[in-house]
CSV table of C-alpha atoms in Angstrom, one decimal:
chain,number,residue,atom,x,y,z
Q,27,UNK,CA,67.9,125.0,90.8
Q,28,UNK,CA,70.2,126.4,88.1
Q,29,UNK,CA,73.5,124.5,87.7
Q,30,UNK,CA,76.8,126.3,87.8
Q,31,UNK,CA,79.0,126.2,84.7
Q,32,UNK,CA,81.2,123.3,85.3
Q,33,UNK,CA,84.8,123.5,83.9
Q,34,UNK,CA,86.1,120.9,81.5
Q,35,UNK,CA,88.5,119.5,84.0
Q,36,UNK,CA,89.9,116.8,81.6
Q,37,UNK,CA,90.7,119.4,78.9
Q,38,UNK,CA,92.3,121.8,81.4
Q,39,UNK,CA,94.4,118.9,82.7
Q,40,UNK,CA,96.0,118.0,79.4
Q,41,UNK,CA,99.0,120.3,79.8
Q,42,UNK,CA,99.6,118.8,83.3
Q,43,UNK,CA,99.4,115.4,81.8
Q,44,UNK,CA,102.0,116.2,79.2
Q,45,UNK,CA,104.3,117.8,81.8
Q,46,UNK,CA,104.1,114.9,84.2
Q,47,UNK,CA,104.8,112.4,81.4
Q,48,UNK,CA,107.9,114.3,80.4
Q,49,UNK,CA,109.1,114.4,84.0
Q,50,UNK,CA,108.5,110.8,84.5
Q,51,UNK,CA,110.4,110.0,81.3
Q,52,UNK,CA,113.3,112.1,82.4
Q,53,UNK,CA,113.3,110.4,85.8
Q,54,UNK,CA,114.2,107.2,84.2
Q,55,UNK,CA,117.4,108.8,82.8
Q,56,UNK,CA,118.6,110.0,86.1
Q,57,UNK,CA,117.2,107.2,88.3
Q,58,UNK,CA,116.9,104.0,86.3
Q,59,UNK,CA,115.4,101.0,88.1
Q,60,UNK,CA,116.0,97.5,86.7
Q,61,UNK,CA,112.7,96.4,88.3
Q,62,UNK,CA,110.6,98.9,86.4
Q,63,UNK,CA,109.5,98.5,82.8
Q,64,UNK,CA,109.8,102.3,81.9
Q,65,UNK,CA,108.9,103.7,78.5
Q,66,UNK,CA,108.9,102.1,75.0
Q,67,UNK,CA,108.8,104.3,72.0
Q,68,UNK,CA,106.2,102.4,69.9
Q,69,UNK,CA,104.2,101.5,72.9
Q,70,UNK,CA,104.0,105.2,74.1
Q,71,UNK,CA,103.1,106.3,70.6
Q,72,UNK,CA,100.3,103.8,70.5
Q,73,UNK,CA,99.0,105.0,73.9
Q,74,UNK,CA,99.0,108.6,72.8
Q,75,UNK,CA,97.2,107.7,69.6
Q,76,UNK,CA,94.6,105.8,71.5
Q,77,UNK,CA,94.0,108.7,73.8
Q,78,UNK,CA,93.7,111.3,71.0
Q,79,UNK,CA,91.4,109.0,69.1
Q,80,UNK,CA,89.2,108.4,72.1
Q,81,UNK,CA,88.6,112.1,72.4
Q,82,UNK,CA,86.9,112.3,69.0
Q,83,UNK,CA,84.9,109.1,69.5
Q,84,UNK,CA,83.7,110.2,73.0
Q,85,UNK,CA,82.2,113.3,71.5
Q,86,UNK,CA,80.4,111.2,68.9
Q,87,UNK,CA,79.2,108.5,71.3
Q,88,UNK,CA,78.3,111.1,73.9
Q,89,UNK,CA,75.5,112.5,71.8
Q,90,UNK,CA,73.5,109.2,72.1
Q,91,UNK,CA,74.5,108.4,75.7
Q,92,UNK,CA,73.7,112.0,76.9
Q,93,UNK,CA,70.3,111.8,75.2
Q,94,UNK,CA,69.4,108.5,76.9
Q,95,UNK,CA,70.7,109.7,80.3
Q,96,UNK,CA,68.8,112.9,80.0
Q,97,UNK,CA,65.6,111.1,79.1
Q,98,UNK,CA,65.9,109.1,82.3
Q,99,UNK,CA,66.5,112.3,84.3
Q,100,UNK,CA,63.6,114.1,82.7
Q,101,UNK,CA,61.2,111.2,83.3
Q,102,UNK,CA,61.9,110.8,87.0
Q,103,UNK,CA,60.0,113.1,89.5
Q,104,UNK,CA,63.0,113.0,91.9
Q,105,UNK,CA,65.5,115.8,92.1
Q,106,UNK,CA,68.8,116.1,94.1
Q,107,UNK,CA,70.1,119.7,93.7
Q,108,UNK,CA,73.7,120.3,93.4
Q,109,UNK,CA,75.6,122.3,96.0
Q,110,UNK,CA,79.4,122.8,96.0
Q,111,UNK,CA,79.5,121.8,99.7
Q,112,UNK,CA,78.0,118.4,98.6
Q,113,UNK,CA,80.5,117.7,95.9
Q,114,UNK,CA,82.3,115.0,97.9
Q,115,UNK,CA,79.0,113.1,98.3
Q,116,UNK,CA,78.4,113.3,94.5
Q,117,UNK,CA,81.9,112.1,93.9
Q,118,UNK,CA,81.4,109.2,96.2
Q,119,UNK,CA,78.2,108.3,94.4
Q,120,UNK,CA,79.8,108.5,91.0
Q,121,UNK,CA,82.8,106.5,92.1
Q,122,UNK,CA,80.5,103.6,93.4
Q,123,UNK,CA,78.9,103.5,89.9
Q,124,UNK,CA,82.4,103.6,88.3
Q,125,UNK,CA,83.4,100.6,90.4
Q,126,UNK,CA,80.5,98.5,89.1
Q,127,UNK,CA,81.0,99.7,85.6
Q,128,UNK,CA,84.7,98.9,85.8
Q,129,UNK,CA,84.0,95.4,87.3
Q,130,UNK,CA,81.4,94.7,84.7
Q,131,UNK,CA,83.8,95.5,81.9
Q,132,UNK,CA,86.1,92.8,83.3
Q,133,UNK,CA,83.3,90.2,83.8
Q,134,UNK,CA,81.3,90.5,80.6
Q,135,UNK,CA,83.1,89.8,77.4
Q,136,UNK,CA,81.1,92.2,75.2
Q,137,UNK,CA,82.1,95.0,77.7
Q,138,UNK,CA,85.6,93.6,78.0
Q,139,UNK,CA,86.1,94.1,74.3
Q,140,UNK,CA,85.9,97.9,74.9
Q,141,UNK,CA,88.0,98.0,78.1
Q,142,UNK,CA,90.7,95.5,77.0
Q,143,UNK,CA,92.3,98.5,75.1
Q,144,UNK,CA,93.4,100.0,78.4
Q,145,UNK,CA,95.1,96.8,79.5
Q,146,UNK,CA,96.8,96.0,76.2
Q,147,UNK,CA,100.1,97.6,77.0
Q,148,UNK,CA,102.9,95.6,78.6
Q,149,UNK,CA,104.4,98.7,80.2
Q,150,UNK,CA,103.1,100.7,83.0
Q,151,UNK,CA,103.7,104.5,83.0
Q,152,UNK,CA,101.7,107.7,82.8
Q,153,UNK,CA,101.2,107.3,79.0
Q,154,UNK,CA,99.3,104.1,79.7
Q,155,UNK,CA,96.6,106.2,81.4
Q,156,UNK,CA,95.9,107.7,78.0
Q,157,UNK,CA,95.4,104.3,76.3
Q,158,UNK,CA,91.7,104.6,76.2
Q,159,UNK,CA,88.9,102.8,74.4
Q,160,UNK,CA,87.3,104.1,71.2
Q,161,UNK,CA,83.9,102.6,72.2
Q,162,UNK,CA,83.7,104.1,75.6
Q,163,UNK,CA,79.9,104.4,75.4
Q,164,UNK,CA,79.5,101.0,77.0
Q,165,UNK,CA,79.8,102.5,80.5
Q,166,UNK,CA,76.8,104.8,80.5
Q,167,UNK,CA,74.3,102.2,81.6
Q,168,UNK,CA,76.0,101.9,85.0
Q,169,UNK,CA,75.4,105.6,85.7
Q,170,UNK,CA,71.6,105.6,84.8
Q,171,UNK,CA,70.7,104.9,88.6
Q,172,UNK,CA,72.0,108.3,89.4
Q,173,UNK,CA,69.9,110.0,86.8
Q,174,UNK,CA,66.9,107.9,88.0
Q,175,UNK,CA,67.2,109.3,91.6
Q,176,UNK,CA,67.4,112.8,90.3
Q,177,UNK,CA,71.2,113.6,89.9
Q,178,UNK,CA,71.7,115.9,86.9
Q,179,UNK,CA,73.6,114.2,84.2
Q,180,UNK,CA,75.9,117.3,84.0
Q,181,UNK,CA,76.9,116.8,87.7
Q,182,UNK,CA,77.7,113.1,87.0
Q,183,UNK,CA,79.7,114.0,84.0
Q,184,UNK,CA,81.7,116.6,86.0
Q,185,UNK,CA,82.4,114.1,88.7
Q,186,UNK,CA,83.5,111.6,86.0
Q,187,UNK,CA,86.0,114.1,84.8
Q,188,UNK,CA,87.4,114.5,88.2
Q,189,UNK,CA,87.5,110.7,88.6
Q,190,UNK,CA,89.4,110.4,85.3
Q,191,UNK,CA,91.9,113.1,86.2
Q,192,UNK,CA,92.6,111.5,89.6
Q,193,UNK,CA,93.4,108.1,87.9
Q,194,UNK,CA,96.1,109.6,85.7
Q,195,UNK,CA,98.8,109.8,88.4
Q,196,UNK,CA,98.2,106.2,89.6
Q,197,UNK,CA,99.6,104.8,86.4
Q,198,UNK,CA,103.2,104.8,87.5
Q,199,UNK,CA,105.9,102.6,88.9
Q,200,UNK,CA,107.9,105.6,90.2
Q,201,UNK,CA,105.8,105.8,93.4
Q,202,UNK,CA,106.0,103.0,95.9
Q,203,UNK,CA,103.4,102.3,98.5
Q,204,UNK,CA,102.1,105.4,100.3
Q,205,UNK,CA,101.0,106.3,103.8
Q,206,UNK,CA,99.1,103.4,105.1
Q,207,UNK,CA,95.8,105.2,106.0
Q,208,UNK,CA,95.7,106.7,102.5
Q,209,UNK,CA,96.3,103.3,101.0
Q,210,UNK,CA,93.4,101.9,103.0
Q,211,UNK,CA,90.9,104.4,101.7
Q,212,UNK,CA,92.1,105.7,98.3
Q,213,UNK,CA,93.3,104.1,95.0
Q,214,UNK,CA,97.1,104.4,94.7
Q,215,UNK,CA,99.8,103.4,92.2
Q,216,UNK,CA,100.5,100.3,94.2
Q,217,UNK,CA,96.8,99.2,94.0
Q,218,UNK,CA,96.5,100.1,90.3
Q,219,UNK,CA,99.7,98.2,89.5
Q,220,UNK,CA,97.9,95.1,90.8
Q,221,UNK,CA,94.9,96.0,88.6
Q,222,UNK,CA,97.1,96.1,85.4
Q,223,UNK,CA,98.9,92.8,86.2
Q,224,UNK,CA,98.2,89.6,84.4
Q,225,UNK,CA,99.2,86.9,86.8
Q,226,UNK,CA,96.5,84.8,88.4
Q,227,UNK,CA,96.5,86.1,91.9
Q,228,UNK,CA,96.2,89.7,90.7
Q,229,UNK,CA,93.7,89.1,87.8
Q,230,UNK,CA,90.5,91.1,88.1
Q,231,UNK,CA,91.3,92.9,91.3
Q,232,UNK,CA,91.2,96.6,92.5
Q,233,UNK,CA,88.4,98.1,90.3
Q,234,UNK,CA,88.1,101.4,92.3
Q,235,UNK,CA,88.5,104.7,90.6
Q,236,UNK,CA,89.2,107.2,93.4
Q,237,UNK,CA,88.3,105.0,96.3
Q,238,UNK,CA,89.7,101.5,97.0
Q,239,UNK,CA,87.1,101.0,99.8
Q,240,UNK,CA,84.7,99.5,97.3
Q,241,UNK,CA,87.1,96.6,96.6
Q,242,UNK,CA,87.6,96.0,100.2
Q,243,UNK,CA,83.8,96.0,100.7
Q,244,UNK,CA,82.9,93.8,97.8
Q,245,UNK,CA,85.7,91.2,98.0
Q,246,UNK,CA,87.8,92.3,94.9
Q,247,UNK,CA,90.8,93.8,96.7
Q,248,UNK,CA,94.4,92.4,96.4
Q,249,UNK,CA,97.5,94.0,97.9
Q,250,UNK,CA,100.7,94.4,95.9
Q,251,UNK,CA,103.0,91.7,97.1
Q,252,UNK,CA,104.9,90.3,94.1
Q,253,UNK,CA,106.1,92.3,91.2
Q,254,UNK,CA,103.3,92.7,88.6
Q,255,UNK,CA,103.6,91.4,85.1
Q,256,UNK,CA,101.7,93.9,82.9
Q,257,UNK,CA,99.4,93.3,79.9
Q,258,UNK,CA,97.0,90.5,79.0
Q,259,UNK,CA,97.2,86.8,79.8
Q,260,UNK,CA,97.8,86.5,76.0
Q,261,UNK,CA,99.3,89.6,74.8
Q,262,UNK,CA,98.7,91.2,71.4
Q,263,UNK,CA,101.7,91.9,69.3
Q,264,UNK,CA,100.7,95.0,67.4
Q,265,UNK,CA,101.1,98.8,67.8
Q,266,UNK,CA,98.5,99.5,65.1
Q,267,UNK,CA,95.8,101.7,66.8
Q,268,UNK,CA,93.0,100.2,64.7
Q,269,UNK,CA,93.9,96.7,65.8
Q,270,UNK,CA,94.4,97.7,69.4
Q,271,UNK,CA,91.0,99.3,69.4
Q,272,UNK,CA,89.0,96.5,67.8
Q,273,UNK,CA,90.9,93.2,68.1
Q,274,UNK,CA,88.6,91.7,70.8
Q,275,UNK,CA,85.5,92.7,68.8
Q,276,UNK,CA,87.0,90.8,65.8
Q,277,UNK,CA,87.7,87.8,68.1
Q,278,UNK,CA,84.1,87.8,69.4
Q,279,UNK,CA,82.8,87.8,65.7
Q,280,UNK,CA,85.1,84.9,64.9
Q,281,UNK,CA,83.8,82.9,67.9
Q,282,UNK,CA,80.2,83.6,67.1
Q,283,UNK,CA,80.7,82.6,63.6
Q,284,UNK,CA,82.1,79.2,64.7
Q,285,UNK,CA,79.7,78.5,67.5
Q,286,UNK,CA,76.0,77.4,67.7
Q,287,UNK,CA,73.3,79.9,68.0
Q,288,UNK,CA,72.5,78.8,71.6
Q,289,UNK,CA,76.1,79.6,72.5
Q,290,UNK,CA,76.0,83.2,71.3
Q,291,UNK,CA,74.5,84.7,74.5
Q,292,UNK,CA,77.0,83.2,76.9
Q,293,UNK,CA,79.8,84.0,74.5
Q,294,UNK,CA,78.8,87.7,74.7
Q,295,UNK,CA,77.7,87.9,78.3
Q,296,UNK,CA,80.0,85.5,80.2
Q,297,UNK,CA,83.6,86.3,81.1
Q,298,UNK,CA,86.5,86.7,78.8
Q,299,UNK,CA,88.0,83.3,77.8
Q,300,UNK,CA,84.7,81.4,78.2
Q,301,UNK,CA,84.0,78.7,75.6
Q,302,UNK,CA,81.5,75.9,75.3
Q,303,UNK,CA,84.1,73.4,76.5
Q,304,UNK,CA,84.8,75.5,79.6
Q,305,UNK,CA,81.3,75.0,81.1
Q,306,UNK,CA,82.6,72.6,83.7
Q,307,UNK,CA,85.4,74.9,84.7
Q,308,UNK,CA,84.0,78.5,84.8
Q,309,UNK,CA,86.2,81.5,85.2
Q,310,UNK,CA,87.2,82.2,88.8
Q,311,UNK,CA,85.0,84.5,90.8
Q,312,UNK,CA,86.4,87.7,91.9
Q,313,UNK,CA,87.4,87.5,95.6
Q,314,UNK,CA,88.1,83.8,95.4
Q,315,UNK,CA,91.5,82.2,95.9
Q,316,UNK,CA,93.8,82.3,93.0
Q,317,UNK,CA,93.5,79.2,90.7
Q,318,UNK,CA,96.4,76.8,90.5
Q,319,UNK,CA,96.2,76.6,86.7
Q,320,UNK,CA,96.8,79.6,84.5
Q,321,UNK,CA,93.7,81.7,83.8
Q,322,UNK,CA,91.9,81.4,80.5
Q,323,UNK,CA,93.1,83.7,77.7
Q,324,UNK,CA,91.4,87.1,77.7
Q,325,UNK,CA,92.7,88.3,74.3
Q,326,UNK,CA,93.5,86.8,71.0
Q,327,UNK,CA,97.0,86.9,69.5
Q,328,UNK,CA,97.1,89.5,66.8
Q,329,UNK,CA,99.9,89.7,64.3
């Protein structure tokens, strides 16, 4: 079956992103709120720089990831044809893969080194949504099962664009909790504020993209109760885009250089903050009660 020409939804949404950021920024002038962080000039500039840089890097990395995904799709004898009436089903399948990709990028340090960029801001506004990784290729492995069962990679990419556009508007403090049935099923600003928080009870929660149902099913959901403190458990103190993009990779390299060879694999594949001395006190499991002690640092201090 011939696929339709899917529109580049992210590219088409850029003017809307800019308009909404301007409106959100203006709203703080007319309706300031002492409990909200708002915008910071340098922080916003860094977020925009990271977003622009990610566009170029995504094109470059996409050549390799598209080739690998297409190879799996061509090798499998299975085929699931695309129909517009079935788009919600494809979106649900893509969102489930996104959930596990997102969760994996929090639980595996080598993947966290890519995703940490998105959590490095201590503010939470629509510009934060644009603070994207420059090594975004790390997520493609989690979508290979869709190609293996016969979903055309172009369909998955189209659904991924819709997922990304949906998540833009949930990066805001201007919207309080929403209608309870909607909050139960879908990801919302309240749920995503928890995800960007750094305090122990909120750490590593609410990984869903469009749907929050996955977090409820797999034990990683936490409601917004206390006010979130945004950023990392040990924040970086730089607005340099290069350092923001690669600071955790540099920290991994330093750790590998100072550790024994047998410790390299756990350093790369265990959770952020793992160290040989932490073997007796592993990182808390998602879904478990919040620890009494502060969580292990997830990012190095960068001057």
